[in-house]
């Protein structure tokens, strides 16, 4: 960590030693275990510095040049910088960087384009759809009439024929493409054609692949979607938050949907951190990183399949892998617990076609640490040892600690 962060830690220890211990404990956890949660990553020290900056003190409802509070001269500059960097990075005509999360970005997209009761076509939750894609526990399922499309029973790939059939039958006001557990690239051109055929808006929920898009390792939804919703963490490696991209024709509607319709004051320290992350993602080094994330995921997926796990769709195009550990004699929840005890942290998820819980994991964080294909081969074999009960979890925990120690997320 930097000298600045060391000094800040010293201040916190003096002021609130109880919380300082909690933060140091979390840093210890992250530094001694392997983070394979697909939605997580390590930000750079520069991003962390922006998050802990004096911009955290500033109230800034509104947009640059049109705020509801005085003293916004510098935060206006910071937000304009974040917007311009996002537009340049993704080739978008307009960017809104105020959304507090990916879910709030999706809410704003719906608010900009839809009215309560409108029909929306999206990937069904059992097949990898997000809560904001129609869950009855979420605002989306309560406010809109969602119709879910699925995946082919044999391949696990999105059933394009079903998408078209449902779109023609229901004539939705909007079609959503995107997933939290679909490991393959989405055919945005196909979804654009279907949306045009039925007169629907196309909303791309690209929270997971957007960092790969930034690094040139995944196709971009920007040329095809009316509105793109994304997070700024995950593979993009920025602060936890959201953003929206759209054409100039929808810019005012999107901005008003974020503020004042769904949010209040912008979190200016987070927006500054987003600007840092966008700048980092525009570098050649980030492009190398994004491609390595995918290479690592493919090696890890192949290794898990070779060990007997059933890998959904037979592999991955992205950072994300979903797999069924049942052939090894354990279900998803139990597998997650065993791996956590060994220091390997990942998630469960629903698997297509049947009430089955599998594993969802990703390679963004371990790649940020500098791990490559060699470590992924070891990781696949080690996970299998744990799931098969061939090695005690505590023994593997020490092996994991040793590996993680060789790739510290924040050296020094």
Short mmCIF file of C-alpha atoms in Angstrom, two decimals:
data_model
loop_
_atom_site.label_atom_id
_atom_site.label_comp_id
_atom_site.label_asym_id
_atom_site.label_seq_id
_atom_site.Cartn_x
_atom_site.Cartn_y
_atom_site.Cartn_z
CA UNK A 1 0.00 0.00 0.00
CA UNK A 2 1.10 3.61 -0.47
CA UNK A 3 2.58 5.85 2.23
CA UNK A 4 -0.67 7.85 2.17
CA UNK A 5 -2.76 4.78 2.94
CA UNK A 6 -0.33 3.76 5.70
CA UNK A 7 -0.75 7.17 7.35
CA UNK A 8 -4.54 6.95 7.01
CA UNK A 9 -4.46 3.50 8.63
CA UNK A 10 -2.44 4.92 11.53
CA UNK A 11 -5.03 7.68 12.03
CA UNK A 12 -7.85 5.13 12.05
CA UNK A 13 -6.02 2.94 14.56
CA UNK A 14 -5.76 5.88 16.96
CA UNK A 15 -9.31 7.14 16.40
CA UNK A 16 -11.22 3.86 16.17
CA UNK A 17 -9.06 0.81 16.87
CA UNK A 18 -12.08 -1.50 16.81
CA UNK A 19 -12.94 -0.62 13.22
CA UNK A 20 -9.28 -0.54 12.26
CA UNK A 21 -9.01 -4.16 13.38
CA UNK A 22 -12.03 -5.06 11.23
CA UNK A 23 -10.52 -3.44 8.14
CA UNK A 24 -7.14 -5.04 8.72
CA UNK A 25 -8.87 -8.37 9.23
CA UNK A 26 -10.59 -8.03 5.87
CA UNK A 27 -7.31 -7.13 4.18
CA UNK A 28 -5.80 -10.24 5.77
CA UNK A 29 -8.70 -12.37 4.49
CA UNK A 30 -8.35 -11.01 0.96
CA UNK A 31 -4.59 -11.47 1.01
CA UNK A 32 -4.52 -15.06 2.25
CA UNK A 33 -7.44 -16.62 0.37
CA UNK A 34 -8.32 -16.87 -3.32
CA UNK A 35 -11.15 -14.64 -4.47
CA UNK A 36 -13.05 -16.44 -7.24
CA UNK A 37 -16.37 -14.62 -6.84
CA UNK A 38 -17.15 -13.58 -10.41
CA UNK A 39 -18.42 -10.14 -9.42
CA UNK A 40 -15.36 -9.16 -7.36
CA UNK A 41 -11.95 -7.72 -8.11
CA UNK A 42 -9.15 -5.68 -6.58
CA UNK A 43 -9.11 -1.96 -7.32
CA UNK A 44 -5.83 -0.13 -7.76
CA UNK A 45 -4.38 2.00 -4.93
CA UNK A 46 -5.26 5.04 -7.06
CA UNK A 47 -8.93 4.07 -7.09
CA UNK A 48 -8.83 3.54 -3.32
CA UNK A 49 -7.20 6.95 -2.89
CA UNK A 50 -10.01 8.65 -4.82
CA UNK A 51 -12.61 6.82 -2.71
CA UNK A 52 -10.99 8.19 0.45
CA UNK A 53 -10.59 11.72 -0.91
CA UNK A 54 -12.15 15.04 0.25
CA UNK A 55 -14.72 14.67 -2.54
CA UNK A 56 -16.54 12.38 -0.09
CA UNK A 57 -17.52 15.55 1.78
CA UNK A 58 -19.31 17.25 -1.11
CA UNK A 59 -23.05 17.31 -1.79
CA UNK A 60 -23.68 17.65 -5.52
CA UNK A 61 -27.28 16.97 -6.52
CA UNK A 62 -27.78 17.56 -10.23
CA UNK A 63 -25.27 17.54 -13.05
CA UNK A 64 -22.15 19.57 -13.91
CA UNK A 65 -23.10 23.18 -14.48
CA UNK A 66 -26.55 22.65 -12.98
CA UNK A 67 -26.22 21.71 -9.32
CA UNK A 68 -28.56 22.31 -6.41
CA UNK A 69 -25.63 23.15 -4.11
CA UNK A 70 -22.85 25.71 -4.20
CA UNK A 71 -19.16 24.96 -4.18
CA UNK A 72 -19.31 22.38 -6.96
CA UNK A 73 -16.56 23.81 -9.15
CA UNK A 74 -14.11 20.95 -8.64
CA UNK A 75 -16.62 18.11 -8.48
CA UNK A 76 -18.04 19.35 -11.79
CA UNK A 77 -14.59 18.93 -13.31
CA UNK A 78 -14.28 15.44 -11.82
CA UNK A 79 -17.65 14.29 -13.15
CA UNK A 80 -17.03 15.72 -16.61
CA UNK A 81 -13.71 13.89 -16.66
CA UNK A 82 -15.39 10.60 -15.73
CA UNK A 83 -18.07 11.11 -18.39
CA UNK A 84 -15.61 11.94 -21.14
CA UNK A 85 -13.38 9.02 -20.26
CA UNK A 86 -16.34 6.61 -20.25
CA UNK A 87 -17.56 7.88 -23.62
CA UNK A 88 -14.11 7.53 -25.15
CA UNK A 89 -13.48 4.12 -23.60
CA UNK A 90 -16.72 2.58 -24.86
CA UNK A 91 -17.42 4.67 -27.96
CA UNK A 92 -20.71 6.01 -26.59
CA UNK A 93 -22.42 9.28 -27.39
CA UNK A 94 -23.55 9.79 -23.81
CA UNK A 95 -22.57 8.43 -20.39
CA UNK A 96 -24.16 8.81 -16.98
CA UNK A 97 -21.76 7.88 -14.18
CA UNK A 98 -23.93 8.68 -11.16
CA UNK A 99 -25.68 5.33 -10.59
CA UNK A 100 -24.83 3.92 -7.19
CA UNK A 101 -24.91 0.30 -8.40
CA UNK A 102 -25.67 -1.93 -11.35
CA UNK A 103 -29.20 -2.49 -10.06
CA UNK A 104 -29.85 1.25 -9.79
CA UNK A 105 -28.56 1.67 -13.34
CA UNK A 106 -31.07 -0.92 -14.58
CA UNK A 107 -33.83 0.80 -12.59
CA UNK A 108 -32.95 4.08 -14.29
CA UNK A 109 -32.99 2.45 -17.72
CA UNK A 110 -36.48 1.09 -17.06
CA UNK A 111 -37.60 4.46 -15.72
CA UNK A 112 -36.30 6.20 -18.83
CA UNK A 113 -37.97 3.88 -21.34
CA UNK A 114 -40.94 2.16 -19.68
CA UNK A 115 -44.09 2.71 -17.69
CA UNK A 116 -45.44 0.39 -14.97
CA UNK A 117 -47.27 -2.55 -16.52
CA UNK A 118 -45.21 -2.63 -19.72
CA UNK A 119 -44.11 -6.03 -21.00
CA UNK A 120 -40.39 -6.81 -20.92
CA UNK A 121 -38.61 -9.85 -22.39
CA UNK A 122 -35.49 -10.96 -20.48
CA UNK A 123 -33.45 -14.03 -19.66
CA UNK A 124 -35.35 -16.03 -17.03
CA UNK A 125 -33.88 -16.13 -13.53
CA UNK A 126 -33.33 -19.93 -13.58
CA UNK A 127 -31.09 -19.46 -16.63
CA UNK A 128 -28.92 -16.66 -15.29
CA UNK A 129 -31.17 -13.61 -15.31
CA UNK A 130 -30.55 -10.99 -12.64
CA UNK A 131 -33.03 -9.99 -9.90
CA UNK A 132 -33.71 -6.82 -11.89
CA UNK A 133 -34.84 -8.99 -14.82
CA UNK A 134 -38.22 -9.75 -13.31
CA UNK A 135 -37.81 -11.32 -9.89
CA UNK A 136 -41.04 -10.99 -7.87
CA UNK A 137 -38.87 -9.97 -4.92
CA UNK A 138 -37.50 -7.02 -6.91
CA UNK A 139 -39.05 -3.78 -8.17
CA UNK A 140 -38.79 -5.12 -11.72
CA UNK A 141 -41.11 -8.06 -11.09
CA UNK A 142 -43.60 -5.87 -9.27
CA UNK A 143 -43.74 -2.97 -11.72
CA UNK A 144 -43.47 -4.71 -15.09
CA UNK A 145 -44.82 -7.79 -16.84
CA UNK A 146 -41.72 -9.89 -17.49
CA UNK A 147 -41.58 -12.77 -19.93
CA UNK A 148 -38.55 -15.02 -19.58
CA UNK A 149 -36.61 -16.71 -22.36
CA UNK A 150 -34.27 -19.59 -21.66
CA UNK A 151 -31.37 -21.66 -22.94
CA UNK A 152 -31.13 -24.80 -25.03
CA UNK A 153 -31.38 -27.90 -22.87
CA UNK A 154 -28.40 -29.60 -24.52
CA UNK A 155 -25.96 -26.80 -25.22
CA UNK A 156 -26.83 -24.35 -22.46
CA UNK A 157 -26.71 -21.54 -25.03
CA UNK A 158 -29.42 -18.90 -25.32
CA UNK A 159 -32.32 -20.27 -27.37
CA UNK A 160 -32.55 -17.67 -30.13
CA UNK A 161 -35.55 -19.32 -31.73
CA UNK A 162 -37.43 -19.07 -28.45
CA UNK A 163 -36.44 -15.43 -28.04
CA UNK A 164 -37.91 -14.57 -31.43
CA UNK A 165 -41.06 -16.63 -30.84
CA UNK A 166 -41.72 -14.96 -27.48
CA UNK A 167 -40.97 -11.51 -28.85
CA UNK A 168 -43.45 -11.94 -31.69
CA UNK A 169 -46.09 -13.38 -29.35
CA UNK A 170 -45.81 -10.78 -26.57
CA UNK A 171 -44.60 -7.67 -28.43
CA UNK A 172 -42.61 -6.36 -25.44
CA UNK A 173 -41.87 -2.69 -24.90
CA UNK A 174 -38.26 -3.64 -24.15
CA UNK A 175 -35.93 -6.63 -24.52
CA UNK A 176 -33.13 -7.14 -22.01
CA UNK A 177 -30.00 -9.09 -22.91
CA UNK A 178 -27.49 -9.86 -20.21
CA UNK A 179 -26.88 -12.29 -17.39
CA UNK A 180 -25.09 -12.89 -14.12
CA UNK A 181 -24.27 -16.52 -14.93
CA UNK A 182 -24.01 -16.89 -18.72
CA UNK A 183 -20.39 -17.60 -19.65
CA UNK A 184 -20.62 -17.00 -23.39
CA UNK A 185 -20.65 -13.85 -25.50
CA UNK A 186 -24.09 -12.48 -26.23
CA UNK A 187 -25.08 -11.90 -29.86
CA UNK A 188 -26.08 -8.26 -29.56
CA UNK A 189 -26.75 -7.94 -33.29
CA UNK A 190 -29.33 -10.73 -33.06
CA UNK A 191 -31.12 -9.04 -30.18
CA UNK A 192 -31.06 -5.72 -32.06
CA UNK A 193 -32.72 -7.34 -35.05
CA UNK A 194 -35.46 -8.89 -32.88
CA UNK A 195 -36.04 -5.61 -31.04
CA UNK A 196 -36.41 -3.81 -34.36
CA UNK A 197 -38.75 -6.49 -35.66
CA UNK A 198 -41.19 -6.03 -32.77
CA UNK A 199 -40.63 -2.32 -32.15
CA UNK A 200 -38.96 -2.77 -28.75
CA UNK A 201 -36.18 -0.95 -26.97
CA UNK A 202 -33.02 -3.01 -26.45
CA UNK A 203 -31.44 -2.77 -23.01
CA UNK A 204 -28.08 -4.48 -22.52
CA UNK A 205 -27.25 -5.38 -18.93
CA UNK A 206 -23.50 -5.72 -19.40
CA UNK A 207 -22.46 -5.58 -15.75
CA UNK A 208 -20.23 -8.65 -16.04
CA UNK A 209 -18.53 -8.34 -19.44
CA UNK A 210 -18.04 -4.54 -19.53
CA UNK A 211 -14.46 -4.72 -18.29
CA UNK A 212 -13.69 -7.25 -21.01
CA UNK A 213 -15.29 -4.89 -23.52
CA UNK A 214 -13.02 -2.10 -22.30
CA UNK A 215 -9.99 -4.31 -22.83
CA UNK A 216 -11.06 -5.54 -26.26
CA UNK A 217 -11.66 -9.08 -25.03
CA UNK A 218 -15.44 -9.16 -25.57
CA UNK A 219 -17.87 -7.67 -28.13
CA UNK A 220 -19.40 -4.33 -27.26
CA UNK A 221 -23.16 -3.84 -26.82
CA UNK A 222 -22.86 -0.09 -27.35
CA UNK A 223 -23.45 -0.05 -31.14
CA UNK A 224 -26.58 -2.19 -30.76
CA UNK A 225 -28.40 -1.34 -27.53
CA UNK A 226 -30.56 1.70 -26.90
CA UNK A 227 -29.25 1.77 -23.33
CA UNK A 228 -26.32 -0.13 -21.83
CA UNK A 229 -26.30 -0.69 -18.07
CA UNK A 230 -23.08 -1.72 -16.37
CA UNK A 231 -21.16 -1.80 -13.14
CA UNK A 232 -17.80 -0.14 -12.67
CA UNK A 233 -16.33 -2.88 -10.50
CA UNK A 234 -16.12 -6.55 -11.54
CA UNK A 235 -13.65 -6.97 -14.44
CA UNK A 236 -13.51 -3.19 -14.99
CA UNK A 237 -11.65 -3.02 -11.68
CA UNK A 238 -13.09 0.28 -10.48
CA UNK A 239 -15.13 1.27 -7.42
CA UNK A 240 -18.43 -0.38 -6.62
CA UNK A 241 -20.99 1.54 -8.66
CA UNK A 242 -22.92 1.70 -11.91
CA UNK A 243 -23.13 3.61 -15.16
CA UNK A 244 -25.36 3.96 -18.21
CA UNK A 245 -24.39 4.49 -21.85
CA UNK A 246 -26.78 5.58 -24.60
CA UNK A 247 -27.17 7.65 -27.73
CA UNK A 248 -27.61 11.40 -27.71
CA UNK A 249 -31.33 10.97 -28.45
CA UNK A 250 -31.95 9.33 -25.06
CA UNK A 251 -29.40 11.30 -23.02
CA UNK A 252 -31.85 13.66 -21.33
CA UNK A 253 -34.32 10.87 -20.51
CA UNK A 254 -31.58 8.71 -19.00
CA UNK A 255 -30.12 11.56 -16.96
CA UNK A 256 -33.53 12.54 -15.55
CA UNK A 257 -34.25 8.90 -14.75
CA UNK A 258 -31.10 8.79 -12.60
CA UNK A 259 -31.61 12.21 -11.02
CA UNK A 260 -34.08 13.27 -9.80
CA UNK A 261 -36.29 10.21 -10.44
CA UNK A 262 -34.39 7.33 -8.82
CA UNK A 263 -31.49 8.90 -6.90
CA UNK A 264 -30.52 11.95 -4.92
CA UNK A 265 -27.03 13.36 -4.50
CA UNK A 266 -24.19 11.87 -6.48
CA UNK A 267 -21.35 10.19 -4.60
CA UNK A 268 -18.57 12.39 -5.91
CA UNK A 269 -15.69 10.42 -4.37
CA UNK A 270 -16.99 7.32 -6.16
CA UNK A 271 -17.40 9.22 -9.43
CA UNK A 272 -13.79 10.40 -9.13
CA UNK A 273 -12.73 6.79 -8.55
CA UNK A 274 -14.69 5.79 -11.64
CA UNK A 275 -12.72 8.38 -13.63
CA UNK A 276 -9.48 6.81 -12.38
CA UNK A 277 -10.67 3.33 -13.37
CA UNK A 278 -11.76 4.47 -16.84
CA UNK A 279 -8.34 6.00 -17.34
CA UNK A 280 -6.62 2.79 -16.26
CA UNK A 281 -8.88 0.69 -18.52
CA UNK A 282 -7.83 2.75 -21.55
CA UNK A 283 -4.20 1.62 -21.26
CA UNK A 284 -2.47 -1.18 -23.21
CA UNK A 285 -1.72 -2.88 -19.90
CA UNK A 286 -5.42 -3.24 -19.15
CA UNK A 287 -6.01 -4.81 -22.57
CA UNK A 288 -3.36 -7.41 -21.76
CA UNK A 289 -5.04 -7.99 -18.42
CA UNK A 290 -8.52 -8.45 -19.95
CA UNK A 291 -7.29 -11.05 -22.41
CA UNK A 292 -5.42 -12.85 -19.63
CA UNK A 293 -8.63 -12.97 -17.59
CA UNK A 294 -10.31 -14.88 -20.43
CA UNK A 295 -7.31 -17.15 -21.02
CA UNK A 296 -7.25 -18.02 -17.32
CA UNK A 297 -10.97 -18.72 -17.26
CA UNK A 298 -10.73 -21.07 -20.23
CA UNK A 299 -7.87 -23.03 -18.66
CA UNK A 300 -9.68 -23.22 -15.33
CA UNK A 301 -12.92 -24.35 -17.00
CA UNK A 302 -11.10 -27.04 -18.97
CA UNK A 303 -9.34 -28.22 -15.83
CA UNK A 304 -12.57 -28.49 -13.85
CA UNK A 305 -14.19 -30.43 -16.69
CA UNK A 306 -11.23 -32.79 -16.82
CA UNK A 307 -11.68 -33.41 -13.08
CA UNK A 308 -15.29 -34.46 -13.60
CA UNK A 309 -17.35 -31.33 -12.99
CA UNK A 310 -20.00 -30.54 -15.61
CA UNK A 311 -19.09 -27.10 -16.97
CA UNK A 312 -22.11 -25.24 -18.34
CA UNK A 313 -21.99 -24.67 -22.14
CA UNK A 314 -18.79 -26.73 -22.20
CA UNK A 315 -16.55 -23.78 -21.40
CA UNK A 316 -16.46 -20.00 -21.37
CA UNK A 317 -15.78 -16.94 -23.53
CA UNK A 318 -15.48 -14.61 -20.54
CA UNK A 319 -14.17 -14.41 -16.99
CA UNK A 320 -17.13 -16.42 -15.72
CA UNK A 321 -17.58 -20.18 -15.23
CA UNK A 322 -20.59 -22.10 -13.98
CA UNK A 323 -20.28 -25.77 -13.14
CA UNK A 324 -22.14 -28.64 -11.51
CA UNK A 325 -20.05 -30.55 -8.93
CA UNK A 326 -22.66 -33.33 -8.54
CA UNK A 327 -20.52 -35.94 -10.40
CA UNK A 328 -18.01 -35.57 -7.57
CA UNK A 329 -20.70 -36.47 -5.04
CA UNK A 330 -21.46 -33.00 -3.67
CA UNK A 331 -24.07 -30.33 -4.43
CA UNK A 332 -23.36 -26.65 -5.02
CA UNK A 333 -23.97 -25.38 -1.51
CA UNK A 334 -21.91 -28.08 0.15
CA UNK A 335 -19.16 -27.59 -2.43
CA UNK A 336 -19.03 -23.88 -1.72
CA UNK A 337 -18.67 -24.60 1.99
CA UNK A 338 -15.88 -27.12 1.53
CA UNK A 339 -13.95 -24.78 -0.75
CA UNK A 340 -14.42 -21.83 1.61
CA UNK A 341 -12.91 -23.90 4.43
CA UNK A 342 -9.91 -24.43 2.17
CA UNK A 343 -9.58 -20.70 1.46
CA UNK A 344 -11.16 -20.76 -2.02
CA UNK A 345 -14.02 -18.27 -2.09
CA UNK A 346 -16.76 -18.52 -4.73
CA UNK A 347 -20.54 -18.50 -5.17
CA UNK A 348 -23.45 -20.81 -5.82
CA UNK A 349 -25.95 -20.24 -8.62
CA UNK A 350 -28.97 -21.89 -10.19
CA UNK A 351 -28.15 -24.16 -13.11
CA UNK A 352 -30.45 -24.46 -16.14
CA UNK A 353 -33.11 -27.14 -16.38
CA UNK A 354 -33.83 -28.50 -12.95
CA UNK A 355 -33.71 -27.39 -9.35
CA UNK A 356 -29.95 -27.68 -9.19
CA UNK A 357 -27.44 -25.43 -7.45
CA UNK A 358 -24.03 -25.25 -9.04
CA UNK A 359 -20.88 -23.19 -8.64
CA UNK A 360 -20.27 -19.77 -10.15
CA UNK A 361 -16.72 -18.49 -10.24
CA UNK A 362 -14.57 -16.02 -12.12
CA UNK A 363 -10.93 -15.19 -12.77
CA UNK A 364 -10.88 -11.38 -12.60
CA UNK A 365 -9.40 -11.00 -9.11
CA UNK A 366 -6.76 -13.73 -9.30
CA UNK A 367 -5.65 -12.34 -12.66
CA UNK A 368 -5.30 -8.88 -11.13
CA UNK A 369 -2.97 -10.51 -8.61
CA UNK A 370 -0.79 -11.72 -11.49
CA UNK A 371 -1.78 -15.37 -11.67
CA UNK A 372 -1.70 -17.14 -15.03
CA UNK A 373 -2.54 -20.43 -16.70
CA UNK A 374 -0.09 -22.40 -14.53
CA UNK A 375 -1.92 -21.34 -11.38
CA UNK A 376 -5.29 -22.13 -12.98
CA UNK A 377 -4.19 -25.70 -13.69
CA UNK A 378 -3.18 -26.05 -10.03
CA UNK A 379 -6.41 -24.45 -8.88
CA UNK A 380 -8.64 -26.83 -10.87
CA UNK A 381 -6.81 -29.87 -9.51
CA UNK A 382 -6.87 -28.50 -5.97
CA UNK A 383 -10.58 -27.73 -6.06
CA UNK A 384 -11.23 -31.27 -7.23
CA UNK A 385 -9.14 -32.70 -4.39
CA UNK A 386 -11.21 -30.74 -1.89
CA UNK A 387 -14.55 -31.68 -3.44
CA UNK A 388 -13.62 -35.35 -3.65
CA UNK A 389 -12.47 -35.34 -0.04
CA UNK A 390 -9.00 -36.52 -1.00
CA UNK A 391 -7.23 -33.89 1.11
CA UNK A 392 -8.08 -32.25 4.42
CA UNK A 393 -9.33 -28.70 4.00
CA UNK A 394 -6.77 -27.36 6.49
CA UNK A 395 -3.88 -28.79 4.47
CA UNK A 396 -5.22 -27.18 1.31
CA UNK A 397 -5.80 -23.97 3.27
CA UNK A 398 -2.07 -23.76 3.93
CA UNK A 399 -1.30 -24.40 0.25
CA UNK A 400 -3.73 -21.64 -0.72
CA UNK A 401 -2.17 -19.27 1.80
CA UNK A 402 1.26 -19.96 0.33
CA UNK A 403 0.05 -19.37 -3.24
CA UNK A 404 -1.80 -16.17 -2.33
CA UNK A 405 1.29 -14.92 -0.50
CA UNK A 406 3.22 -15.07 -3.74
CA UNK A 407 0.67 -12.83 -5.47
CA UNK A 408 -0.26 -10.10 -2.96
CA UNK A 409 -3.11 -7.86 -4.18
CA UNK A 410 -1.40 -4.85 -2.58
CA UNK A 411 2.35 -5.52 -2.41
CA UNK A 412 4.06 -4.05 0.63
#
